[in-house]
Backbone as a chain_set.jsonl record, in Angstrom:
{"seq": "MKAFLQAFFSSNYIPHGHCYLWQSGLVWLHGMSDALIALAYYSIPIFLIYLSYKRSDIQGKRI", "coords": {"N": [[14.48, -1.099, -7.685], [15.212, -2.565, -5.482], [16.715, -0.844, -4.133], [15.001, 1.32, -3.49], [13.227, -0.089, -1.8], [15.011, -0.744, 0.397], [15.728, 1.719, 1.28], [13.123, 2.697, 1.99], [12.48, 0.974, 4.231], [14.536, 1.746, 6.012], [16.237, 3.061, 8.836], [15.498, 5.685, 8.98], [13.217, 6.966, 9.677], [11.305, 8.643, 12.223], [10.616, 7.002, 15.281], [7.461, 6.05, 16.968], [7.072, 6.499, 19.591], [8.996, 8.44, 19.926], [7.99, 10.973, 19.809], [6.634, 11.268, 22.118], [8.456, 11.468, 24.175], [9.24, 9.032, 24.844], [7.791, 8.158, 26.938], [6.214, 5.68, 28.719], [3.697, 5.511, 29.674], [2.189, 7.466, 28.073], [2.672, 6.421, 25.414], [1.291, 3.942, 25.66], [-1.29, 4.929, 26.184], [-1.838, 6.243, 23.884], [-1.659, 4.047, 22.082], [-3.82, 2.338, 23.065], [-6.062, 3.911, 22.775], [-6.103, 4.182, 20.029], [-6.644, 1.371, 19.435], [-9.077, 1.069, 20.448], [-10.705, 2.932, 19.005], [-10.201, 1.548, 16.411], [-11.65, -0.847, 17.023], [-14.294, 0.292, 17.27], [-14.79, 1.132, 14.82], [-14.906, -1.161, 13.352], [-16.969, -2.622, 14.612], [-19.177, -1.318, 13.863], [-20.284, -1.956, 11.083], [-20.518, -4.729, 11.497], [-22.717, -4.647, 13.607], [-24.756, -3.456, 12.141], [-25.258, -5.454, 10.172], [-26.096, -7.552, 11.796], [-28.339, -6.35, 12.962], [-29.995, -6.15, 10.723], [-30.565, -8.722, 9.92], [-32.013, -9.517, 12.222], [-34.149, -7.869, 12.39], [-37.392, -7.897, 10.922], [-38.984, -6.233, 9.638], [-37.433, -4.568, 8.03], [-37.083, -3.481, 4.834], [-35.756, -4.773, 1.664], [-33.45, -6.254, -0.576], [-31.472, -9.141, 0.072], [-27.948, -9.464, 0.315]], "CA": [[13.439, -1.436, -6.857], [15.772, -3.002, -4.216], [17.199, 0.256, -3.5], [13.827, 1.906, -2.887], [12.761, -0.927, -0.559], [16.083, -0.672, 1.414], [15.462, 3.179, 1.683], [11.758, 2.719, 2.644], [12.566, 0.248, 5.51], [15.54, 2.069, 6.695], [15.787, 3.561, 10.13], [15.373, 7.164, 8.96], [11.873, 7.555, 10.084], [11.276, 8.699, 13.809], [9.607, 6.063, 16.085], [6.261, 6.588, 17.383], [7.582, 6.927, 20.92], [9.846, 9.627, 20.024], [7.143, 12.193, 19.969], [6.27, 11.303, 23.474], [9.636, 11.349, 24.902], [9.485, 7.6, 25.401], [7.204, 7.908, 28.238], [5.572, 4.541, 28.366], [2.21, 5.783, 29.833], [1.707, 8.094, 26.834], [2.615, 5.568, 24.339], [0.271, 2.941, 25.964], [-2.543, 5.641, 26.135], [-2.154, 6.349, 22.35], [-1.909, 2.627, 21.487], [-5.083, 1.798, 23.54], [-7.062, 4.744, 22.137], [-6.114, 3.665, 18.503], [-7.206, 0.026, 19.337], [-10.564, 1.221, 20.692], [-11.255, 3.444, 17.605], [-10.526, 0.426, 15.291], [-12.845, -1.694, 17.474], [-15.647, 0.961, 17.063], [-15.118, 1.278, 13.331], [-15.109, -2.485, 12.921], [-18.091, -3.08, 15.172], [-20.498, -0.713, 13.239], [-21.003, -2.925, 10.106], [-21.191, -5.952, 12.211], [-23.938, -4.47, 14.292], [-25.798, -3.155, 11.056], [-25.566, -6.862, 9.489], [-26.79, -8.307, 12.802], [-29.64, -5.765, 13.006], [-30.797, -6.34, 9.423], [-31.093, -10.069, 9.999], [-32.983, -9.761, 13.35], [-35.498, -7.167, 12.172], [-38.137, -8.457, 9.758], [-39.627, -5.093, 8.997], [-36.424, -3.836, 7.052], [-37.306, -4.074, 3.258], [-34.623, -4.677, 0.789], [-32.88, -7.582, -0.826], [-30.418, -9.539, 0.791], [-26.761, -9.441, -0.675]], "C": [[14.031, -1.866, -5.519], [16.236, -1.814, -3.491], [16.082, 1.131, -2.785], [13.296, 1.268, -1.666], [13.742, -0.758, 0.593], [15.883, 0.73, 2.032], [14.2, 3.351, 2.521], [11.793, 2.081, 4.091], [13.759, 0.631, 6.251], [15.351, 2.773, 8.08], [15.808, 5.224, 10.055], [14.101, 7.879, 9.505], [11.825, 7.581, 11.726], [10.133, 7.63, 14.308], [8.495, 6.822, 16.669], [6.378, 7.026, 18.778], [8.277, 8.192, 21.048], [9.159, 11.008, 20.436], [6.649, 12.359, 21.335], [7.154, 11.185, 24.461], [9.788, 10.032, 25.602], [8.777, 7.337, 26.771], [5.963, 6.751, 28.019], [3.885, 4.821, 28.698], [1.62, 6.441, 28.634], [1.545, 7.177, 25.697], [1.655, 4.357, 24.352], [-1.151, 3.578, 25.739], [-2.93, 5.792, 24.635], [-2.566, 5.042, 21.764], [-3.336, 2.109, 21.803], [-6.103, 2.666, 22.792], [-7.234, 4.41, 20.687], [-6.906, 2.445, 18.649], [-8.631, 0.226, 19.605], [-11.239, 1.981, 19.544], [-11.392, 2.344, 16.572], [-11.588, -0.459, 15.702], [-14.044, -0.942, 17.043], [-15.894, 0.882, 15.637], [-15.502, -0.116, 12.712], [-16.515, -3.077, 13.393], [-19.291, -2.476, 14.587], [-21.051, -1.604, 12.066], [-21.314, -4.173, 10.618], [-22.433, -5.794, 12.875], [-25.0, -4.245, 13.199], [-26.12, -4.425, 10.359], [-26.446, -7.584, 10.519], [-28.342, -7.644, 12.853], [-30.553, -6.014, 11.824], [-31.371, -7.658, 9.331], [-32.102, -10.193, 11.11], [-34.241, -8.949, 12.984], [-36.168, -7.627, 10.912], [-38.768, -7.398, 8.929], [-38.652, -4.24, 8.085], [-36.602, -4.392, 5.696], [-35.911, -3.907, 2.659], [-34.16, -6.162, 0.457], [-31.65, -7.943, -0.068], [-29.169, -9.653, -0.219], [-26.436, -11.1, -0.922]], "O": [[13.43, -1.574, -4.486], [16.147, -1.791, -2.263], [16.248, 1.585, -1.653], [12.964, 1.902, -0.664], [13.282, -0.635, 1.728], [15.88, 0.848, 3.257], [14.178, 4.012, 3.56], [11.196, 2.617, 5.025], [14.081, -0.124, 7.168], [14.192, 3.043, 8.395], [16.118, 5.908, 11.03], [13.989, 9.086, 9.72], [12.259, 6.648, 12.401], [9.017, 7.49, 13.807], [8.541, 8.039, 16.851], [5.705, 8.004, 19.105], [8.209, 8.918, 22.04], [9.624, 11.884, 21.165], [6.268, 13.462, 21.727], [6.785, 10.831, 25.58], [10.332, 9.894, 26.698], [9.127, 6.463, 27.564], [4.981, 6.928, 27.298], [2.991, 4.353, 27.993], [0.57, 5.984, 28.183], [0.49, 7.104, 25.067], [1.258, 3.823, 23.317], [-2.062, 2.937, 25.215], [-4.051, 5.543, 24.192], [-3.584, 4.893, 21.088], [-3.986, 1.519, 20.94], [-6.998, 2.077, 22.185], [-8.349, 4.358, 20.168], [-7.93, 2.414, 17.967], [-9.421, -0.471, 18.967], [-12.35, 1.598, 19.177], [-12.435, 2.167, 15.942], [-12.409, -0.845, 14.871], [-14.869, -1.593, 16.401], [-17.012, 0.61, 15.2], [-16.263, -0.225, 11.751], [-17.132, -3.883, 12.697], [-20.38, -3.024, 14.76], [-22.23, -1.958, 12.106], [-22.339, -4.736, 10.233], [-23.258, -6.703, 12.786], [-26.086, -4.811, 13.321], [-27.267, -4.526, 9.925], [-27.455, -8.177, 10.139], [-29.357, -8.337, 12.791], [-31.774, -6.073, 11.972], [-32.462, -7.846, 8.791], [-33.04, -10.972, 10.938], [-35.341, -9.404, 13.298], [-35.497, -7.732, 9.886], [-39.057, -7.565, 7.744], [-39.097, -3.282, 7.453], [-36.334, -5.56, 5.413], [-35.079, -3.09, 3.054], [-34.481, -7.118, 1.163], [-30.889, -7.082, 0.374], [-29.348, -9.9, -1.411], [-25.526, -11.445, -1.676]]}, "num_chains": 1, "name": "protein.A"}
């Protein structure tokens, strides 16, 4: 198991910026777009819960 973990965390993997030739603008662009996509995915269930509490005409049992 120790050998597996050492091989898994070794430096054999190509870093994320290598694909973009280490151009910081491209790395930041992809990082920010990934962050915005994550924010959108996490905000959808929050908005649906908020909407279900504010609307009284939605039928169904509460969890």
